[in-house]
Amino acid sequence: MENNPMIRTACKLSTLTPCHVGSGSILLRNQEFVTDGDELGVVDPRKIYGILGANGIDAWCRAIENQEDIYAMLRKVRPDVRLRTICSRIMPLYGGSGRVMELREQLRSNGAACIPGSSLKGAIVTAVLASNPEDSRLQLDHPRSSNNRVVDRFFANPEKYDPKSSALRFLRVGDACFEQIPTCAVHCLSLNIRSSRDSLVDEKVRQFVECIYADDPATCEIDLINRQSDYYHDIASCVRTIPDALTSIEALFRSLTAHTRSLLVEELNFWQDYNADELNDYLPQIEELISECDACKDGRSAVLRVGYGSGWNFMTGAWSRRRTELQNPDQWANILALARKDRMGRYREYPFIKTRRVFYDQPEEPILPLGFMKIEVERD
C-alpha cells in the first residue's frame, strides 16, 4: 500500500477564447470606468480625490448624479490628466467604445486575474455527468429539479446526502491565477434568432466584459484519489463508486475533451439550417475549437469551457438534454415552457437555445464564443 492519499498533477491553463469569471461587480461608465481610444481604465477614487481635493467633492458628486464623464471633467481642471493619472488599472479595449455603458469585472486574487478552482471543478463535474447520460441517478424526477440535488445523488448516497460518501471529496482543483498578465475588455453582445430580422446580431444588451485572453498560461493543481493508498482502502466502504473519469488524469482529460467536442459539434449542426452573414464569422471559430479538441488525444491535454457567456448549452453543459426521456419532443417542450416562464407562448416558434453571448468586434471580424480554455499536464 501507498501512504500518499492523493495524486497531484501540476497543470498549465491557457485561453483559446476570451474567458471571464466575474467578481460580481458591474461597473458604470464615466463614473467607475472610462475609455480613451482603444484603452479602458478602472477609476481609482483616491487618485481623483488627490486631484480635486476636499473642495472638489461637491462637484464630483454632482458629476456622478448627472452621469457626467468624470474623465472629461477632470481634464477641464487639469489638461494633463490621462488614464494612468486616475485609474487603478488600464487594459486594452477590443470592439470600440460605442454606446456601451457597463463593464463586468473579472474576479481577482491578490491583484491577479483568476479562474477559481471551483469553476474548473464545475466544468469537470459537468463533463462527468454528460458522459453518463443514462445513469438512473440522473433521472429528472421533476421538470425543474434542483441541479445540486441531481449532482449529490450521482456522486454520493442517492437516498440521503452525506458528504462523507461523495466521490467529489477526492477531486481537488486549485485556483489558476494569471500573474503579471493584464486583462482586456471585450465588447460582448448577443447572437439572437428573431423572426423580424435576418441579422443575428442583437445590440440591445451591449456590455464590456473584462476577460483573460493571453498567450501566457497560468498554473493550477489537480488532486485525484490514489486508489492504492491506505487512506482510500480505509474509507472505500462508505464512498460511492468513483466515476471512471476521476480515476486518473488521463481519463479525466479525455472525458473533458469528449464533452467539449460534443457541445461544439452540436453547435455547428444547430446552425446548418440558418443563413446569416454573421455565421461566416462565427462557425469557423467553432470548427477551429473542434480541431483543438481533436489534437488532444493522448490524455495529457484537454479543452474545457469555463465561466460566463456563450449560451445555455455551453454554460450548463446541456447534460440533462442527453437523457432518453428528454428526446421526446413533448416532454422537452414542457421543460422549455417552465424554463422560459413564458405563459403567453411568445417563444414557441423559436428553437432552444436562440441566444448566445459572444465577443463581437466589428463586421467581418471573427465572432468568438467565450470561455474556452486548454489545460495541459506540466508535471506529474
GROMACS .gro file of C-alpha atoms in nm:
model
  380
    1MET     CA    1   0.000   0.000   0.000
    2GLU     CA    2   0.100   0.361  -0.057
    3ASN     CA    3   0.057   0.626   0.211
    4ASN     CA    4   0.000   0.929  -0.011
    5PRO     CA    5  -0.382   0.953  -0.031
    6MET     CA    6  -0.395   1.185  -0.334
    7ILE     CA    7  -0.207   1.204  -0.664
    8ARG     CA    8  -0.123   1.563  -0.754
    9THR     CA    9  -0.077   1.682  -1.113
   10ALA     CA   10   0.060   2.027  -1.195
   11CYS     CA   11  -0.115   2.170  -1.500
   12LYS     CA   12  -0.092   2.479  -1.714
   13LEU     CA   13  -0.406   2.656  -1.828
   14SER     CA   14  -0.424   2.879  -2.136
   15THR     CA   15  -0.705   3.066  -2.310
   16LEU     CA   16  -0.835   2.972  -2.654
   17THR     CA   17  -1.106   3.239  -2.649
   18PRO     CA   18  -1.168   3.526  -2.402
   19CYS     CA   19  -1.258   3.387  -2.058
   20HIS     CA   20  -1.450   3.563  -1.781
   21VAL     CA   21  -1.535   3.460  -1.427
   22GLY     CA   22  -1.697   3.758  -1.262
   23SER     CA   23  -1.627   3.927  -0.931
   24GLY     CA   24  -1.997   4.007  -0.901
   25SER     CA   25  -1.940   4.376  -0.975
   26ILE     CA   26  -2.074   4.561  -1.276
   27LEU     CA   27  -1.902   4.897  -1.322
   28LEU     CA   28  -2.073   5.201  -1.473
   29ARG     CA   29  -1.923   5.407  -1.749
   30ASN     CA   30  -1.798   5.761  -1.682
   31GLN     CA   31  -1.805   5.705  -1.306
   32GLU     CA   32  -1.637   5.370  -1.236
   33PHE     CA   33  -1.460   5.317  -1.566
   34VAL     CA   34  -1.359   5.548  -1.852
   35THR     CA   35  -1.227   5.497  -2.202
   36ASP     CA   36  -0.968   5.673  -2.412
   37GLY     CA   37  -0.925   5.544  -2.766
   38ASP     CA   38  -0.854   5.171  -2.754
   39GLU     CA   39  -0.790   5.164  -2.377
   40LEU     CA   40  -1.020   5.129  -2.078
   41GLY     CA   41  -0.933   5.227  -1.722
   42VAL     CA   42  -1.096   5.137  -1.391
   43VAL     CA   43  -1.126   5.457  -1.188
   44ASP     CA   44  -0.940   5.486  -0.856
   45PRO     CA   45  -1.138   5.726  -0.628
   46ARG     CA   46  -0.827   5.802  -0.422
   47LYS     CA   47  -0.646   5.933  -0.728
   48ILE     CA   48  -0.944   6.152  -0.819
   49TYR     CA   49  -0.953   6.288  -0.465
   50GLY     CA   50  -0.583   6.366  -0.498
   51ILE     CA   51  -0.664   6.588  -0.797
   52LEU     CA   52  -0.985   6.755  -0.674
   53GLY     CA   53  -0.913   6.772  -0.303
   54ALA     CA   54  -1.177   6.829  -0.036
   55ASN     CA   55  -1.306   7.142  -0.209
   56GLY     CA   56  -1.389   6.946  -0.523
   57ILE     CA   57  -1.603   6.675  -0.362
   58ASP     CA   58  -1.932   6.862  -0.426
   59ALA     CA   59  -1.851   6.900  -0.796
   60TRP     CA   60  -1.752   6.533  -0.811
   61CYS     CA   61  -2.084   6.426  -0.652
   62ARG     CA   62  -2.282   6.642  -0.894
   63ALA     CA   63  -2.098   6.484  -1.186
   64ILE     CA   64  -2.193   6.138  -1.058
   65GLU     CA   65  -2.559   6.236  -1.004
   66ASN     CA   66  -2.579   6.385  -1.354
   67GLN     CA   67  -2.395   6.087  -1.506
   68GLU     CA   68  -2.130   6.317  -1.648
   69ASP     CA   69  -1.800   6.193  -1.783
   70ILE     CA   70  -1.562   6.224  -1.486
   71TYR     CA   71  -1.262   6.190  -1.719
   72ALA     CA   72  -1.371   6.486  -1.932
   73MET     CA   73  -1.448   6.691  -1.620
   74LEU     CA   74  -1.103   6.629  -1.473
   75ARG     CA   75  -0.929   6.720  -1.799
   76LYS     CA   76  -1.100   7.060  -1.781
   77VAL     CA   77  -0.942   7.106  -1.437
   78ARG     CA   78  -0.606   6.956  -1.539
   79PRO     CA   79  -0.545   6.918  -1.913
   80ASP     CA   80  -0.252   6.682  -1.846
   81VAL     CA   81  -0.477   6.417  -1.686
   82ARG     CA   82  -0.451   6.075  -1.855
   83LEU     CA   83  -0.590   5.733  -1.776
   84ARG     CA   84  -0.285   5.639  -1.569
   85THR     CA   85  -0.341   5.956  -1.362
   86ILE     CA   86  -0.685   5.848  -1.234
   87CYS     CA   87  -0.709   5.469  -1.284
   88SER     CA   88  -0.606   5.172  -1.072
   89ARG     CA   89  -0.555   4.955  -1.381
   90ILE     CA   90  -0.568   5.004  -1.756
   91MET     CA   91  -0.647   4.739  -2.015
   92PRO     CA   92  -0.674   4.708  -2.394
   93LEU     CA   93  -1.025   4.764  -2.529
   94TYR     CA   94  -1.148   4.548  -2.817
   95GLY     CA   95  -1.464   4.632  -3.004
   96GLY     CA   96  -1.473   5.011  -2.978
   97SER     CA   97  -1.641   5.220  -2.713
   98GLY     CA   98  -1.977   5.287  -2.886
   99ARG     CA   99  -2.278   5.315  -2.657
  100VAL     CA  100  -2.168   5.052  -2.407
  101MET     CA  101  -2.237   5.166  -2.051
  102GLU     CA  102  -2.136   4.865  -1.835
  103LEU     CA  103  -1.826   4.661  -1.759
  104ARG     CA  104  -1.843   4.317  -1.598
  105GLU     CA  105  -1.540   4.297  -1.371
  106GLN     CA  106  -1.311   3.992  -1.369
  107LEU     CA  107  -1.250   3.802  -1.045
  108ARG     CA  108  -0.909   3.866  -0.890
  109SER     CA  109  -0.700   3.707  -0.618
  110ASN     CA  110  -0.423   3.915  -0.459
  111GLY     CA  111  -0.445   4.151  -0.756
  112ALA     CA  112  -0.409   3.883  -1.025
  113ALA     CA  113  -0.690   3.782  -1.262
  114CYS     CA  114  -0.807   3.440  -1.150
  115ILE     CA  115  -1.003   3.137  -1.269
  116PRO     CA  116  -1.109   2.982  -0.936
  117GLY     CA  117  -1.072   2.612  -0.875
  118SER     CA  118  -1.447   2.590  -0.809
  119SER     CA  119  -1.518   2.700  -1.169
  120LEU     CA  120  -1.274   2.443  -1.308
  121LYS     CA  121  -1.420   2.176  -1.083
  122GLY     CA  122  -1.769   2.267  -1.203
  123ALA     CA  123  -1.661   2.210  -1.563
  124ILE     CA  124  -1.521   1.870  -1.464
  125VAL     CA  125  -1.840   1.770  -1.280
  126THR     CA  126  -2.050   1.868  -1.583
  127ALA     CA  127  -1.831   1.656  -1.815
  128VAL     CA  128  -1.863   1.355  -1.585
  129LEU     CA  129  -2.242   1.389  -1.575
  130ALA     CA  130  -2.256   1.427  -1.954
  131SER     CA  131  -2.056   1.107  -2.000
  132ASN     CA  132  -2.316   0.910  -1.802
  133PRO     CA  133  -2.649   1.033  -1.950
  134GLU     CA  134  -2.844   0.714  -1.890
  135ASP     CA  135  -2.741   0.662  -1.529
  136SER     CA  136  -3.058   0.615  -1.322
  137ARG     CA  137  -2.928   0.858  -1.059
  138LEU     CA  138  -2.956   1.139  -1.314
  139GLN     CA  139  -3.326   1.085  -1.379
  140LEU     CA  140  -3.511   1.416  -1.367
  141ASP     CA  141  -3.788   1.345  -1.118
  142HIS     CA  142  -3.924   1.698  -1.165
  143PRO     CA  143  -3.901   1.932  -1.467
  144ARG     CA  144  -3.735   2.197  -1.251
  145SER     CA  145  -3.532   1.968  -1.030
  146SER     CA  146  -3.253   2.128  -0.830
  147ASN     CA  147  -2.922   2.075  -1.009
  148ASN     CA  148  -2.744   2.032  -0.674
  149ARG     CA  149  -2.982   1.753  -0.579
  150VAL     CA  150  -2.910   1.564  -0.901
  151VAL     CA  151  -2.533   1.609  -0.861
  152ASP     CA  152  -2.544   1.493  -0.498
  153ARG     CA  153  -2.747   1.189  -0.593
  154PHE     CA  154  -2.497   1.091  -0.863
  155PHE     CA  155  -2.175   1.135  -0.666
  156ALA     CA  156  -2.299   1.046  -0.316
  157ASN     CA  157  -2.565   0.842  -0.139
  158PRO     CA  158  -2.882   0.865  -0.354
  159GLU     CA  159  -3.124   0.822  -0.062
  160LYS     CA  160  -2.985   1.075   0.184
  161TYR     CA  161  -2.697   1.305   0.101
  162ASP     CA  162  -2.389   1.252   0.313
  163PRO     CA  163  -2.077   1.449   0.213
  164LYS     CA  164  -1.858   1.171   0.351
  165SER     CA  165  -1.996   0.937   0.084
  166SER     CA  166  -1.939   1.178  -0.206
  167ALA     CA  167  -1.681   1.085  -0.467
  168LEU     CA  168  -1.621   1.458  -0.519
  169ARG     CA  169  -1.425   1.472  -0.194
  170PHE     CA  170  -1.148   1.302  -0.392
  171LEU     CA  171  -1.134   1.573  -0.657
  172ARG     CA  172  -0.948   1.890  -0.560
  173VAL     CA  173  -0.876   2.168  -0.807
  174GLY     CA  174  -0.663   2.471  -0.728
  175ASP     CA  175  -0.708   2.828  -0.850
  176ALA     CA  176  -0.538   2.940  -1.170
  177CYS     CA  177  -0.400   3.292  -1.124
  178PHE     CA  178  -0.264   3.473  -1.427
  179GLU     CA  179   0.021   3.660  -1.258
  180GLN     CA  180   0.159   3.965  -1.435
  181ILE     CA  181  -0.084   3.913  -1.724
  182PRO     CA  182  -0.312   4.211  -1.794
  183THR     CA  183  -0.677   4.151  -1.865
  184CYS     CA  184  -0.859   4.304  -2.161
  185ALA     CA  185  -1.207   4.447  -2.210
  186VAL     CA  186  -1.402   4.288  -2.494
  187HIS     CA  187  -1.726   4.406  -2.649
  188CYS     CA  188  -1.998   4.144  -2.599
  189LEU     CA  189  -2.345   4.125  -2.747
  190SER     CA  190  -2.588   3.851  -2.840
  191LEU     CA  191  -2.642   3.636  -3.144
  192ASN     CA  192  -3.020   3.620  -3.136
  193ILE     CA  193  -3.265   3.441  -3.367
  194ARG     CA  194  -3.557   3.675  -3.437
  195SER     CA  195  -3.844   3.640  -3.683
  196SER     CA  196  -3.842   4.010  -3.770
  197ARG     CA  197  -3.476   4.036  -3.873
  198ASP     CA  198  -3.233   3.843  -4.087
  199SER     CA  199  -2.931   3.963  -3.890
  200LEU     CA  200  -2.834   3.760  -3.584
  201VAL     CA  201  -2.650   4.047  -3.415
  202ASP     CA  202  -2.864   4.186  -3.133
  203GLU     CA  203  -2.720   4.511  -3.000
  204LYS     CA  204  -2.984   4.575  -2.731
  205VAL     CA  205  -2.776   4.431  -2.449
  206ARG     CA  206  -2.420   4.550  -2.512
  207GLN     CA  207  -2.158   4.510  -2.243
  208PHE     CA  208  -1.788   4.532  -2.195
  209VAL     CA  209  -1.659   4.220  -2.025
  210GLU     CA  210  -1.319   4.211  -1.857
  211CYS     CA  211  -1.157   3.891  -1.974
  212ILE     CA  212  -0.844   3.683  -1.951
  213TYR     CA  213  -0.716   3.640  -2.307
  214ALA     CA  214  -0.342   3.590  -2.317
  215ASP     CA  215  -0.074   3.371  -2.471
  216ASP     CA  216   0.100   3.306  -2.138
  217PRO     CA  217  -0.055   3.023  -1.934
  218ALA     CA  218  -0.132   3.006  -1.564
  219THR     CA  219  -0.064   2.704  -1.345
  220CYS     CA  220  -0.305   2.505  -1.131
  221GLU     CA  221  -0.300   2.174  -0.947
  222ILE     CA  222  -0.546   1.886  -0.968
  223ASP     CA  223  -0.557   1.620  -0.696
  224LEU     CA  224  -0.720   1.282  -0.761
  225ILE     CA  225  -0.758   0.993  -0.518
  226ASN     CA  226  -0.481   0.737  -0.504
  227ARG     CA  227  -0.675   0.412  -0.503
  228GLN     CA  228  -0.366   0.222  -0.391
  229SER     CA  229  -0.336   0.422  -0.069
  230ASP     CA  230  -0.416   0.302   0.282
  231TYR     CA  231  -0.648   0.602   0.321
  232TYR     CA  232  -0.866   0.502   0.027
  233HIS     CA  233  -0.899   0.142   0.141
  234ASP     CA  234  -0.990   0.255   0.493
  235ILE     CA  235  -1.284   0.468   0.375
  236ALA     CA  236  -1.379   0.293   0.049
  237SER     CA  237  -1.678   0.119   0.202
  238CYS     CA  238  -1.862   0.445   0.274
  239VAL     CA  239  -1.788   0.616  -0.059
  240ARG     CA  240  -1.995   0.591  -0.373
  241THR     CA  241  -1.823   0.429  -0.668
  242ILE     CA  242  -1.577   0.675  -0.813
  243PRO     CA  243  -1.660   0.752  -1.179
  244ASP     CA  244  -1.402   0.629  -1.427
  245ALA     CA  245  -1.328   0.987  -1.532
  246LEU     CA  246  -1.197   1.064  -1.183
  247THR     CA  247  -0.959   0.769  -1.155
  248SER     CA  248  -0.665   0.920  -1.346
  249ILE     CA  249  -0.564   1.248  -1.503
  250GLU     CA  250  -0.565   1.085  -1.848
  251ALA     CA  251  -0.921   0.958  -1.804
  252LEU     CA  252  -1.028   1.298  -1.672
  253PHE     CA  253  -0.879   1.490  -1.964
  254ARG     CA  254  -1.029   1.253  -2.220
  255SER     CA  255  -1.371   1.296  -2.062
  256LEU     CA  256  -1.335   1.675  -2.063
  257THR     CA  257  -1.233   1.687  -2.428
  258ALA     CA  258  -1.503   1.444  -2.542
  259HIS     CA  259  -1.770   1.652  -2.368
  260THR     CA  260  -1.641   1.983  -2.504
  261ARG     CA  261  -1.615   1.842  -2.856
  262SER     CA  262  -1.972   1.711  -2.843
  263LEU     CA  263  -2.100   2.056  -2.745
  264LEU     CA  264  -1.909   2.219  -3.029
  265VAL     CA  265  -2.035   1.966  -3.285
  266GLU     CA  266  -2.392   2.023  -3.165
  267GLU     CA  267  -2.340   2.397  -3.205
  268LEU     CA  268  -2.208   2.351  -3.557
  269ASN     CA  269  -2.501   2.127  -3.652
  270PHE     CA  270  -2.755   2.364  -3.497
  271TRP     CA  271  -2.673   2.639  -3.748
  272GLN     CA  272  -2.683   2.426  -4.063
  273ASP     CA  273  -3.038   2.536  -4.147
  274TYR     CA  274  -2.967   2.907  -4.099
  275ASN     CA  275  -2.834   3.155  -4.350
  276ALA     CA  276  -2.695   3.471  -4.193
  277ASP     CA  277  -2.384   3.669  -4.276
  278GLU     CA  278  -2.265   3.658  -3.914
  279LEU     CA  279  -2.231   3.279  -3.931
  280ASN     CA  280  -1.941   3.324  -4.174
  281ASP     CA  281  -1.755   3.493  -3.888
  282TYR     CA  282  -1.877   3.258  -3.612
  283LEU     CA  283  -1.878   2.900  -3.740
  284PRO     CA  284  -1.509   2.895  -3.847
  285GLN     CA  285  -1.421   2.969  -3.483
  286ILE     CA  286  -1.630   2.669  -3.372
  287GLU     CA  287  -1.454   2.449  -3.629
  288GLU     CA  288  -1.116   2.570  -3.504
  289LEU     CA  289  -1.209   2.476  -3.148
  290ILE     CA  290  -1.315   2.131  -3.267
  291SER     CA  291  -0.971   2.093  -3.425
  292GLU     CA  292  -0.815   2.187  -3.088
  293CYS     CA  293  -1.017   1.906  -2.929
  294ASP     CA  294  -0.905   1.659  -3.195
  295ALA     CA  295  -0.542   1.743  -3.116
  296CYS     CA  296  -0.590   1.635  -2.752
  297LYS     CA  297  -0.571   1.257  -2.799
  298ASP     CA  298  -0.310   1.137  -2.555
  299GLY     CA  299  -0.487   1.228  -2.230
  300ARG     CA  300  -0.216   1.480  -2.145
  301SER     CA  301  -0.420   1.782  -2.253
  302ALA     CA  302  -0.786   1.879  -2.278
  303VAL     CA  303  -1.020   2.153  -2.393
  304LEU     CA  304  -1.285   2.277  -2.150
  305ARG     CA  305  -1.547   2.552  -2.128
  306VAL     CA  306  -1.548   2.773  -1.818
  307GLY     CA  307  -1.729   3.079  -1.690
  308TYR     CA  308  -1.962   3.343  -1.828
  309GLY     CA  309  -2.139   3.367  -2.161
  310SER     CA  310  -2.191   3.169  -2.481
  311GLY     CA  311  -2.543   3.044  -2.410
  312TRP     CA  312  -2.727   2.769  -2.223
  313ASN     CA  313  -2.561   2.466  -2.384
  314PHE     CA  314  -2.207   2.583  -2.314
  315MET     CA  315  -2.280   2.728  -1.969
  316THR     CA  316  -2.472   2.428  -1.832
  317GLY     CA  317  -2.309   2.154  -2.038
  318ALA     CA  318  -2.660   2.051  -2.150
  319TRP     CA  319  -2.604   1.709  -1.988
  320SER     CA  320  -2.973   1.674  -1.898
  321ARG     CA  321  -3.071   1.713  -2.265
  322ARG     CA  322  -2.896   1.384  -2.342
  323ARG     CA  323  -3.131   1.176  -2.129
  324THR     CA  324  -3.367   0.942  -2.315
  325GLU     CA  325  -3.684   1.083  -2.161
  326LEU     CA  326  -3.598   1.428  -2.294
  327GLN     CA  327  -3.570   1.305  -2.653
  328ASN     CA  328  -3.949   1.309  -2.653
  329PRO     CA  329  -4.044   1.644  -2.816
  330ASP     CA  330  -4.349   1.691  -2.593
  331GLN     CA  331  -4.152   1.635  -2.272
  332TRP     CA  332  -3.879   1.871  -2.392
  333ALA     CA  333  -4.142   2.132  -2.482
  334ASN     CA  334  -4.285   2.110  -2.130
  335ILE     CA  335  -3.940   2.163  -1.981
  336LEU     CA  336  -3.883   2.465  -2.205
  337ALA     CA  337  -4.216   2.619  -2.114
  338LEU     CA  338  -4.119   2.608  -1.747
  339ALA     CA  339  -3.762   2.724  -1.808
  340ARG     CA  340  -3.874   3.020  -2.018
  341LYS     CA  341  -4.155   3.121  -1.780
  342ASP     CA  342  -4.345   3.215  -2.094
  343ARG     CA  343  -4.717   3.174  -2.024
  344MET     CA  344  -4.813   3.358  -2.343
  345GLY     CA  345  -4.615   3.121  -2.562
  346ARG     CA  346  -4.430   3.401  -2.737
  347TYR     CA  347  -4.121   3.189  -2.800
  348ARG     CA  348  -4.273   2.861  -2.909
  349GLU     CA  349  -4.185   2.928  -3.272
  350TYR     CA  350  -3.815   2.957  -3.186
  351PRO     CA  351  -3.560   2.682  -3.126
  352PHE     CA  352  -3.390   2.648  -2.789
  353ILE     CA  353  -3.146   2.799  -2.737
  354LYS     CA  354  -3.196   3.102  -2.961
  355THR     CA  355  -2.944   3.339  -2.800
  356ARG     CA  356  -2.570   3.326  -2.739
  357ARG     CA  357  -2.341   3.579  -2.575
  358VAL     CA  358  -2.030   3.634  -2.786
  359PHE     CA  359  -1.731   3.863  -2.834
  360TYR     CA  360  -1.809   4.083  -3.132
  361ASP     CA  361  -1.555   4.336  -3.256
  362GLN     CA  362  -1.694   4.460  -3.586
  363PRO     CA  363  -1.848   4.319  -3.908
  364GLU     CA  364  -1.632   4.064  -4.093
  365GLU     CA  365  -1.413   4.012  -3.787
  366PRO     CA  366  -1.415   3.676  -3.600
  367ILE     CA  367  -1.709   3.628  -3.362
  368LEU     CA  368  -1.581   3.433  -3.063
  369PRO     CA  369  -1.769   3.226  -2.806
  370LEU     CA  370  -1.646   3.291  -2.454
  371GLY     CA  371  -1.474   3.066  -2.203
  372PHE     CA  372  -1.280   2.802  -2.397
  373MET     CA  373  -0.951   2.702  -2.236
  374LYS     CA  374  -0.682   2.439  -2.285
  375ILE     CA  375  -0.537   2.254  -1.990
  376GLU     CA  376  -0.216   2.052  -2.017
  377VAL     CA  377  -0.011   1.835  -1.785
  378GLU     CA  378   0.302   2.022  -1.683
  379ARG     CA  379   0.436   1.759  -1.448
  380ASP     CA  380   0.303   1.458  -1.255
   0.00000   0.00000   0.00000
